[in-house]
XYZ file of C-alpha atoms in Angstrom:
654
model
C 0.000 0.000 0.000
C 1.384 3.420 -0.956
C 1.095 6.858 0.558
C -2.257 8.007 1.845
C -3.308 11.248 3.448
C -4.796 12.515 6.705
C -6.306 15.849 7.646
C -5.034 17.342 10.903
C -6.151 18.240 13.450
C -8.683 15.425 13.494
C -11.033 17.763 15.375
C -10.611 21.492 14.834
C -12.211 23.936 17.246
C -13.472 27.346 16.159
C -15.017 29.767 18.649
C -17.702 32.406 18.302
C -17.142 36.148 18.552
C -19.077 39.231 17.511
C -16.269 40.608 15.337
C -15.484 40.072 11.669
C -11.816 39.803 12.664
C -10.339 36.481 13.678
C -7.208 34.704 14.836
C -6.094 31.064 14.742
C -6.818 28.649 17.560
C -3.929 27.339 19.686
C -2.341 24.122 18.491
C -0.324 23.300 21.626
C -1.508 22.838 25.215
C -1.763 26.118 27.165
C -0.696 27.940 24.017
C -1.977 31.353 23.102
C -3.972 31.683 19.896
C -1.931 32.841 16.914
C -2.290 35.868 14.701
C -2.821 35.055 11.043
C 0.493 36.746 10.261
C 2.284 34.901 13.075
C 2.892 35.633 16.728
C 0.897 35.249 19.911
C -2.509 36.863 20.308
C -2.609 39.286 23.235
C -5.590 41.337 22.029
C -8.848 39.414 21.926
C -10.965 42.373 20.817
C -10.933 44.378 17.611
C -10.596 48.135 17.385
C -14.309 48.544 18.123
C -14.182 46.348 21.230
C -15.902 43.307 19.684
C -14.603 39.818 20.497
C -12.548 38.372 17.669
C -13.549 34.934 16.469
C -11.238 31.937 16.638
C -10.640 30.013 13.422
C -9.736 26.346 13.232
C -6.831 25.667 10.859
C -6.647 22.379 8.945
C -3.825 20.873 6.906
C -3.123 17.607 5.084
C -0.199 15.323 5.920
C 1.097 12.297 4.059
C 0.723 9.013 5.906
C 2.362 5.651 5.296
C 0.143 2.809 6.588
C 3.155 0.493 6.524
C 5.145 2.857 8.738
C 2.614 4.720 10.890
C 5.251 6.403 13.073
C 6.906 8.051 10.069
C 6.521 11.831 10.458
C 4.858 12.409 7.108
C 4.938 15.696 5.262
C 2.501 18.546 4.948
C 0.868 18.672 1.515
C 1.206 22.001 -0.304
C 0.179 23.094 -3.784
C 3.212 23.582 -5.996
C 5.230 20.845 -4.301
C 5.610 17.116 -4.993
C 3.283 17.193 -7.988
C 0.381 18.765 -6.057
C -1.485 21.297 -8.182
C -4.282 22.262 -5.820
C -6.386 21.189 -2.845
C -10.176 21.340 -2.814
C -11.634 21.524 0.671
C -15.301 20.781 1.427
C -16.964 21.685 4.715
C -20.562 21.086 5.740
C -21.616 22.432 9.128
C -25.052 22.457 10.706
C -26.855 23.069 13.991
C -29.321 20.355 15.062
C -29.952 21.500 18.633
C -33.564 22.599 18.185
C -34.431 19.317 16.439
C -32.841 16.918 18.936
C -33.918 15.491 22.258
C -33.681 17.489 25.455
C -30.397 17.238 27.289
C -31.305 15.428 30.520
C -27.969 14.847 32.230
C -27.078 11.142 31.861
C -30.294 10.145 30.089
C -29.277 9.235 26.536
C -25.572 8.893 27.292
C -25.842 5.201 26.413
C -27.531 6.043 23.119
C -31.030 4.997 24.188
C -33.944 7.430 24.220
C -37.180 5.984 25.546
C -40.660 7.227 24.733
C -40.699 9.445 27.836
C -37.589 11.373 26.816
C -38.855 14.748 25.609
C -37.846 16.329 22.348
C -36.968 19.959 22.169
C -39.859 21.797 20.511
C -42.078 18.782 21.250
C -45.212 20.064 19.511
C -43.476 19.821 16.159
C -44.030 16.155 15.369
C -44.045 15.771 11.580
C -40.850 14.823 9.761
C -40.725 17.951 7.595
C -41.305 20.164 10.608
C -38.493 18.605 12.583
C -36.078 18.847 9.664
C -36.972 22.546 9.457
C -35.611 22.917 13.005
C -32.106 22.211 11.674
C -29.918 25.135 10.654
C -28.334 23.724 7.506
C -26.606 25.877 4.875
C -25.383 22.854 2.897
C -21.806 21.983 1.894
C -19.229 24.522 0.726
C -16.128 23.862 -1.375
C -13.105 26.148 -1.577
C -9.830 25.647 -3.434
C -6.373 26.815 -2.454
C -5.530 27.843 -6.032
C -8.921 28.110 -7.680
C -9.252 24.734 -9.388
C -12.550 24.081 -11.143
C -13.466 27.731 -10.544
C -13.908 27.135 -6.828
C -13.486 30.266 -4.722
C -10.996 30.630 -1.913
C -13.711 31.742 0.467
C -17.292 30.579 0.934
C -19.901 31.466 3.533
C -22.132 29.070 5.477
C -24.939 31.523 4.821
C -28.410 31.659 3.335
C -27.280 33.514 0.244
C -23.908 31.970 -0.639
C -24.079 30.922 -4.328
C -23.013 27.346 -3.568
C -26.161 26.740 -1.553
C -28.692 27.693 -4.197
C -29.473 24.122 -5.262
C -29.433 22.693 -1.716
C -32.503 22.531 0.561
C -31.136 25.096 3.027
C -32.910 25.707 6.325
C -32.454 28.746 8.575
C -34.540 30.321 11.348
C -37.086 32.844 10.186
C -36.011 36.493 10.533
C -37.114 38.682 13.406
C -35.604 36.683 16.269
C -35.836 38.160 19.766
C -33.853 39.980 21.122
C -33.214 42.361 18.265
C -30.177 41.988 16.020
C -30.116 38.246 16.719
C -31.099 36.897 13.308
C -28.997 33.904 12.291
C -28.153 34.184 8.616
C -24.783 32.379 8.638
C -22.885 29.725 10.567
C -19.485 31.080 9.520
C -16.988 30.743 6.682
C -14.498 28.443 4.983
C -11.290 30.034 3.714
C -8.424 28.387 1.798
C -4.991 29.891 1.172
C -2.417 29.126 -1.501
C -0.160 27.332 0.997
C -2.622 24.473 1.397
C -4.318 25.484 4.644
C -8.034 25.631 5.355
C -9.443 28.037 7.939
C -12.957 27.534 9.239
C -14.877 30.166 11.179
C -18.008 29.822 13.268
C -20.857 32.207 13.923
C -21.099 35.498 15.764
C -22.490 34.186 19.051
C -26.056 35.102 18.119
C -28.955 33.472 19.928
C -32.626 34.301 19.610
C -36.175 33.029 19.812
C -39.126 33.037 17.469
C -41.533 33.215 20.414
C -42.901 36.421 21.911
C -45.194 34.981 24.554
C -45.005 31.366 25.684
C -45.185 29.070 28.675
C -42.647 26.264 28.769
C -42.683 22.893 30.448
C -39.177 23.713 31.608
C -40.401 26.805 33.458
C -43.170 24.842 35.154
C -40.788 22.043 36.154
C -38.287 24.569 37.535
C -40.961 26.159 39.712
C -42.153 22.769 40.941
C -38.592 21.785 41.770
C -37.388 25.030 43.330
C -40.374 26.376 45.298
C -40.917 24.398 48.530
C -43.773 26.692 49.624
C -46.214 25.391 47.010
C -49.240 23.531 48.329
C -50.407 20.278 46.766
C -53.336 22.034 45.073
C -51.066 24.751 43.686
C -48.685 22.109 42.347
C -51.608 20.260 40.746
C -52.725 23.393 38.895
C -49.203 24.064 37.629
C -49.024 20.533 36.247
C -52.362 21.081 34.505
C -50.859 24.077 32.688
C -48.454 21.790 30.843
C -51.331 21.134 28.446
C -50.948 24.666 27.048
C -47.153 24.825 27.358
C -44.515 24.759 24.633
C -46.455 26.746 22.060
C -46.311 30.363 20.975
C -48.942 33.014 21.666
C -49.280 36.295 19.812
C -50.126 38.344 22.872
C -49.961 38.130 26.626
C -53.761 38.167 26.733
C -53.866 35.098 24.519
C -51.429 33.275 26.820
C -53.393 34.200 29.945
C -56.653 33.168 28.289
C -55.214 29.775 27.358
C -54.081 29.179 30.938
C -57.471 30.228 32.306
C -59.386 27.981 29.926
C -57.195 25.006 30.746
C -57.600 25.416 34.506
C -61.371 25.809 34.109
C -61.529 22.280 32.704
C -60.892 20.994 36.212
C -64.142 21.599 38.081
C -62.305 21.311 41.397
C -60.502 24.585 40.643
C -62.347 27.582 42.059
C -62.263 30.916 40.263
C -60.096 32.273 43.079
C -57.667 29.372 42.607
C -57.576 29.934 38.860
C -56.989 33.667 39.214
C -54.236 33.072 41.759
C -52.398 30.584 39.512
C -52.749 32.677 36.357
C -51.511 35.781 38.185
C -48.571 33.796 39.572
C -47.587 32.491 36.135
C -48.116 35.896 34.532
C -45.177 37.110 36.592
C -43.020 34.088 35.781
C -43.808 33.758 32.045
C -42.822 37.282 31.135
C -42.251 38.446 27.581
C -39.337 37.017 25.638
C -36.356 36.969 25.670
C -36.502 34.583 28.613
C -34.412 31.488 29.287
C -36.306 29.020 31.448
C -33.755 26.209 31.708
C -29.992 25.802 31.474
C -30.132 23.451 28.475
C -33.519 23.167 26.759
C -35.273 26.345 25.680
C -37.930 25.774 23.047
C -38.247 28.155 20.085
C -34.611 29.214 20.628
C -31.704 29.039 18.185
C -27.973 29.693 18.370
C -25.245 29.773 15.747
C -22.729 27.214 16.989
C -22.312 24.243 14.684
C -20.194 21.268 13.691
C -19.562 19.152 10.654
C -17.193 17.202 8.418
C -14.079 18.555 6.728
C -13.033 16.614 3.629
C -10.486 17.264 0.910
C -9.440 16.254 -2.578
C -5.827 16.636 -3.696
C -5.419 17.634 -7.355
C -2.227 16.187 -8.817
C -0.609 16.807 -12.171
C -2.629 15.657 -15.175
C -5.779 16.398 -13.160
C -5.474 13.234 -11.098
C -7.809 13.546 -8.131
C -7.028 11.826 -4.819
C -9.623 11.805 -2.055
C -8.148 12.213 1.410
C -9.054 8.962 3.174
C -8.899 10.279 6.726
C -11.120 13.367 6.955
C -11.593 15.711 9.923
C -14.339 17.469 11.857
C -14.979 21.095 12.718
C -16.663 22.170 15.954
C -17.754 25.629 17.089
C -17.780 26.562 20.776
C -17.983 29.589 23.084
C -14.903 31.814 23.445
C -11.908 30.549 25.415
C -11.611 33.294 28.021
C -8.558 31.806 29.781
C -6.588 30.175 26.965
C -3.388 29.612 28.970
C -5.068 27.603 31.735
C -5.938 23.946 31.277
C -8.847 22.041 32.709
C -8.154 19.376 35.325
C -9.320 16.885 32.715
C -8.853 17.922 29.106
C -10.788 16.602 26.165
C -7.624 14.852 25.041
C -7.410 13.089 28.430
C -10.980 11.827 28.151
C -10.672 10.679 24.556
C -7.341 9.012 25.211
C -8.885 7.180 28.159
C -11.781 6.051 25.972
C -9.460 4.482 23.426
C -7.064 3.063 26.050
C -9.740 1.382 28.180
C -12.158 0.353 25.445
C -10.078 -0.077 22.287
C -6.621 -1.214 23.497
C -4.967 1.912 22.090
C -1.897 1.311 24.295
C -1.983 -2.445 25.041
C 1.204 -2.342 27.102
C -0.686 -0.010 29.486
C -4.205 -1.463 29.367
C -5.646 -4.470 27.579
C -9.261 -5.561 27.576
C -10.083 -2.823 30.054
C -7.555 -4.081 32.639
C -4.518 -1.987 33.508
C -1.067 -3.564 33.681
C 0.030 -3.394 37.328
C 3.652 -3.484 36.242
C 3.401 -0.476 33.955
C 5.526 2.523 34.964
C 4.207 5.883 33.760
C 6.629 8.637 32.851
C 6.722 11.312 35.531
C 7.190 14.253 33.177
C 4.679 13.141 30.552
C 2.021 11.370 32.610
C 2.223 12.566 36.226
C 3.439 16.148 36.292
C 0.623 17.570 34.116
C -1.945 16.190 36.595
C -0.100 17.615 39.594
C 0.398 21.062 38.088
C -3.139 21.856 36.979
C -4.848 22.337 40.372
C -2.520 25.197 41.316
C -3.553 27.173 38.229
C -7.174 27.231 39.403
C -6.318 29.946 41.949
C -6.292 32.465 39.070
C -9.897 31.740 38.041
C -11.458 30.649 41.352
C -11.072 31.600 44.986
C -8.907 29.036 46.749
C -7.936 29.656 50.349
C -4.307 29.823 51.449
C -4.417 26.285 52.803
C -5.526 24.964 49.431
C -2.918 26.979 47.548
C -0.161 25.737 49.848
C -1.375 22.157 49.537
C -1.334 22.352 45.746
C 2.155 23.881 45.807
C 3.399 21.022 47.981
C 2.066 18.221 45.807
C 4.673 15.461 45.656
C 7.221 15.505 42.908
C 8.993 12.192 43.529
C 9.060 9.047 45.634
C 6.265 7.059 47.248
C 3.353 8.949 48.748
C 0.095 8.328 50.547
C -2.006 11.015 48.886
C -4.370 8.725 46.969
C -6.831 8.694 49.884
C -7.599 12.302 48.950
C -8.195 11.490 45.267
C -11.637 10.294 44.207
C -11.763 6.837 42.645
C -13.399 6.908 39.160
C -15.763 4.186 40.384
C -16.986 6.398 43.270
C -18.646 9.341 41.561
C -21.147 9.766 44.409
C -18.963 9.401 47.501
C -18.499 12.761 49.269
C -17.193 16.229 48.382
C -13.987 16.125 50.414
C -11.998 14.307 47.753
C -10.305 15.774 44.701
C -11.019 17.077 42.130
C -13.243 19.588 43.961
C -15.614 19.825 41.045
C -19.187 18.915 40.203
C -19.814 15.745 38.237
C -21.832 14.920 35.152
C -25.130 14.881 37.062
C -25.384 16.474 40.492
C -28.877 17.746 39.590
C -31.256 14.776 39.630
C -31.528 11.308 41.216
C -31.715 9.700 37.755
C -28.270 8.152 37.157
C -26.541 10.556 39.548
C -22.886 11.444 39.062
C -22.350 14.025 41.784
C -18.600 14.523 41.608
C -15.960 14.732 38.918
C -13.224 12.126 38.922
C -9.989 11.801 37.045
C -10.148 9.476 34.067
C -9.371 5.844 34.785
C -6.027 6.301 33.054
C -5.088 9.410 35.046
C -6.085 7.694 38.282
C -3.990 4.645 37.404
C -0.972 6.849 36.678
C -1.262 8.575 40.059
C -1.777 5.233 41.817
C 1.418 3.855 40.314
C 3.260 7.046 41.197
C 2.058 6.886 44.804
C 3.655 3.441 45.042
C 6.926 4.605 43.534
C 6.223 2.791 40.254
C 7.254 5.346 37.646
C 10.197 6.491 35.564
C 11.667 9.976 35.719
C 13.521 10.285 32.448
C 12.911 12.669 29.555
C 9.821 11.357 27.775
C 10.114 9.913 24.305
C 7.291 10.037 21.804
C 6.603 8.418 18.477
C 3.750 10.813 17.739
C 3.825 12.332 14.274
C 3.509 16.096 13.751
C -0.085 15.536 12.696
C -0.870 13.553 15.830
C 0.669 16.321 17.934
C -1.746 18.749 16.261
C -4.655 16.439 17.106
C -3.543 16.397 20.726
C -2.694 20.075 21.070
C -6.131 21.250 19.960
C -7.975 18.817 22.235
C -5.869 19.637 25.292
C -7.296 23.148 25.243
C -10.863 21.844 25.579
C -12.995 20.529 28.451
C -12.849 16.796 29.200
C -15.441 16.872 31.988
C -17.745 17.350 33.700
C -20.365 16.903 31.008
C -23.605 18.589 32.023
C -23.485 19.063 29.102
C -20.015 20.675 28.729
C -18.389 23.378 26.607
C -17.198 21.977 23.260
C -18.805 18.535 23.347
C -20.437 16.284 25.904
C -20.195 12.633 26.975
C -20.163 11.432 23.365
C -16.357 11.463 23.673
C -16.650 8.401 25.930
C -18.254 6.271 23.197
C -15.810 4.840 20.630
C -18.740 4.200 18.266
C -18.513 7.862 17.277
C -14.994 7.460 15.868
C -13.349 5.856 12.850
C -9.982 5.791 14.631
C -8.656 7.393 17.829
C -9.629 11.067 18.024
C -11.207 11.115 14.538
C -14.995 11.217 14.129
C -16.601 8.753 11.740
C -18.535 10.370 8.888
C -21.996 9.073 8.120
C -22.988 8.195 4.601
C -25.959 10.458 3.908
C -29.007 9.507 1.899
C -31.965 11.506 0.717
C -32.359 15.269 0.571
C -30.764 17.394 3.243
C -29.958 16.205 6.757
C -31.925 13.929 9.050
C -32.922 15.160 12.498
C -33.019 11.708 14.098
C -29.563 10.235 13.374
C -28.118 8.546 16.482
C -24.325 8.195 16.132
C -24.184 5.725 19.021
C -25.141 3.173 16.341
C -21.585 3.239 14.984
C -22.644 4.463 11.536
C -21.048 7.871 11.949
C -22.112 11.491 12.293
C -23.934 13.903 10.040
C -23.258 17.643 10.175
C -24.605 18.978 13.469
C -24.485 15.622 15.274
C -21.613 16.479 17.656
C -23.055 19.691 19.122
C -26.782 18.863 19.086
C -26.577 17.586 22.673
C -25.287 20.922 23.952
C -27.280 23.631 25.748
C -29.777 25.640 23.697
C -28.776 28.399 23.642
C -25.219 27.986 24.892
C -25.386 31.199 26.948
C -27.907 29.683 29.403
C -25.621 26.886 30.562
C -22.572 29.156 30.337
C -24.178 31.525 32.836
C -25.381 28.926 35.316
C -22.347 26.663 35.362
C -20.114 28.664 37.638
C -20.518 26.615 40.785
C -22.847 23.923 42.086
C -23.841 23.099 45.656
C -23.622 19.343 46.244
C -24.054 17.845 49.707
C -23.895 21.352 51.203
C -20.550 22.009 49.516
C -19.907 24.540 46.767
C -18.114 22.936 43.821
C -16.863 24.398 40.545
C -17.740 23.363 37.022
C -15.013 24.521 34.620
C -13.205 27.586 36.040
C -10.441 27.333 33.438
C -13.014 27.564 30.669
C -15.674 29.631 32.396
C -13.884 31.729 35.069
C -15.422 32.134 38.506
C -13.305 34.707 40.347
C -10.479 36.661 38.742
C -7.742 39.169 39.583
C -8.308 42.681 38.285
C -7.198 46.262 38.922
C -9.932 48.288 40.621
C -10.739 51.942 40.050
C -8.177 52.869 42.703
C -5.422 51.062 40.852
C -5.208 48.200 43.344
C -5.425 44.468 42.829
C -8.705 42.788 43.731
C -10.031 39.267 43.383
C -13.686 39.306 42.489
C -16.419 37.647 40.519
C -15.925 37.427 36.786
C -19.593 38.359 36.290
C -19.461 41.308 38.708
C -21.331 43.323 39.873
C -23.456 40.137 40.058
C -21.855 37.388 42.081
C -21.312 33.840 40.794
C -23.285 34.485 37.598
C -25.613 37.035 36.052
C -28.952 37.234 37.850
C -30.854 35.915 34.826
C -29.565 33.576 32.154
C -30.773 35.902 29.407
C -28.306 38.545 30.613
C -25.542 36.321 29.207
C -27.047 36.732 25.705
C -25.226 40.054 25.506
C -23.083 39.924 28.655
C -20.608 37.419 27.188
C -19.422 40.113 24.805
C -18.166 42.300 27.658
C -16.532 39.738 29.951
C -12.789 39.873 30.513
C -10.077 37.536 29.261
C -7.514 35.969 31.579
C -3.886 36.286 30.495
C -0.546 35.610 32.083
C 0.412 39.049 33.349
C 3.737 39.137 31.516
C 1.921 38.455 28.216
C -0.640 41.229 28.694
C -0.136 44.576 26.984
C 1.875 46.886 29.300
C -1.109 49.196 29.688
C -3.101 46.357 31.295
C -0.428 44.773 33.495
C -1.391 46.793 36.582
C 0.861 47.605 39.539
C 3.969 45.461 39.984
C 3.329 44.996 43.707
C 0.850 45.754 46.451
C 2.618 46.075 49.773
C 4.601 42.916 50.313
C 2.447 40.880 47.943
C 3.604 40.187 44.401
C 1.143 40.832 41.575
C -1.027 37.926 40.454
C 0.436 35.640 37.828
C -2.714 35.673 35.677
C -4.904 38.745 35.365
C -8.135 39.890 33.761
C -7.775 42.075 30.663
C -10.049 43.690 28.073
C -13.203 43.691 30.181
C -15.777 46.141 28.827
C -18.667 45.480 31.212
C -19.134 48.111 33.948
C -18.304 47.052 37.502
C -21.255 48.910 38.999
C -20.577 49.821 42.613
C -17.734 47.332 42.974
C -14.373 48.722 44.183
C-alpha cells in the first residue's frame, strides 16, 4: 500500500465572537492563539471592542500505513506534484431538532418514549427537519481549481447553496439583532491550509409569549412553599405549554381555559395561579432552563471537513482520513488547562475500550507493572490544580497544599483522590468539582473524577512505580496537532459541557482514535433523528446537538454547584469564577468574573449580551503593558494571571 493522506487536526475547534476579525486557535496545550500573520494573540478584541472569532486551521499530511510512526509531510500546492487542494466543509446546527439534554439520560444512546424532544409540539418529519440550521456543503480551493473560490460562507445567500434545501430560522428573532443568517466561513490559502470560522455568538427566539414545560418544572422543583393544590394546577398548565402566543392576553386566556376544565378549581384558585404564572412567564427573551429552551436558536455548529488533492494531469485523490470542525464559546482563559482535558478523556476512551496502548491497558484491565513517565504522565496532573487559583477563589491552605504536591518518591495522597468508580462518595476528595449529574436522582454522578487512566498513573506514582527520564514520543507532527487542539478543551464534567459532551466516551462515534466517523448520507438534506451511538457515523450537526440551547444559558449557570452542602466548581479554566483585576483605585482585587453580580448574572438571558463584555484571563507578563497593573501591592507580588479587556461596567464594585 502506498502513501495516503490525513487531515489534521482530526477535530478542529473554532469559537464564536461578535467581530469580523479572527485569529487562529492554539495548536499546543496552554498555548496562546496565533495571529494570522504569526505571533501570539494578546488582544482578543478588535478596534471597536468586539470579540474576535477563533478560526480552526486544517492541513493535510502524508501518511504511510506500513510505517505509521513516520513523520509524514505537509501537503502544499506547488510541491511534490500537487497542483491544488479542494476543501469541502458542511456544518449544521441540530440543537432545536434533537432530544432534550437530561444529564445522563441518553448517554448510552437509548432514548425511551418518555424522553422529551426539544420543541415537542413539532411532530411531523418535515417540521423537525426545518428545526435544523443547515446551509449545505461549501467547497473552496487553495488555487482556484474548477473555478472554486478561496472563500465561501455558510450563509443563506452563498451561491453554492442555491441548489441545496437550506434551512435557517425565520427572521425577526428576539432579542433584536439576533437573526442567524450564517454559521461562519471556509477560507483556503495558496499554501494548502483551510481556515474555518463559526458564527457570531447570536442566539434568539421566534416566540414572543409562551409558557414552557421547563419553566413549570423549575418552579415545581425550586419552590418548597407550594401547596399540593397549587402544584396540581401548575401541572395542569403543561397542556398549554410549549407553544407560541401572539399576545400576553392570549397566553393568559389559554391558561385560564385550561384550569377551568378541572371543576375542582375555584375561580379564586384559577386567578391566583394565572396571576402567579403571569409574573413568571414574562415576555421574551426569557431562558427558562440551562439546556432546553424551546423556540430558541444559536449559531454554533459542527460538521465534516473533507479534501481532494489535485495532482498533475488532473489526477484527483480523495483524502481517506477526513476531519471534523466544531464551534464553541470563546476561550476566556486560553493559557489555563482544565483538570481533565478533552484529550485526556478521549485518550482514556481508546485506552480502556479499544486497546490503544496495550502495554498499558488491555481488555479494560490496567497492567500493574506499567511505569508511567513522571514528566509526561504525572506532572501535568499535579500542576493543573494550582492554576485554578487564578480563576477561582482558593484559600491559602488549598494553595499551599497544591504547591506542595509530591514531585517524587512514594506517597500516601491517593486517599484524597476520588476513585473513578466512586462518583457519588463525598465532596472532600479531589477534584473539587461537580460531576456529570449532580442535579437529579436519575443516574446521579455528583462529583468529577480523574479518568481511569489518570487515576492509574497517580496510583502507580504513589507506590513509587514510575520512571523519571525525559519522555520519548513516536507521535507524528499531525498527531501532535490532534492532541494540542484537544488539550485546550474541556474533558469533563459533562452537564453538558463546553465543546462537546459525553459522546467522547463512546468509541462508536470514531473511525480511529480522536477522529470522528462520517456518516454516509441519503436523501435530501440532513436527518434530524440520526443517532451516532449506532456506529454508523455522524452527520453535520451531530456532535453539538446535545449541547445547551442556547449555549449562553448553561454558560451563565455553570459557575458553581452546591452538592451535599458544599460549593463545587464546574469549569473555572473555561468559564472563570473569580479573577484578579485592577480596581478603580489602581489596586489588585479578586472578584467575581460576572461582577457586579456574584457567581453568575442574575438571569440567564443577561448572558445573551453579557458574554461580549466579559474579561479575558492572560498571564500578566503576556498582557499589553497598559493592562499589566501595579507590579506589587505592599509585600504581595502581583497575580500571575490577570483579567484584561473587560468592557462590562463594575457597577458599585471597588
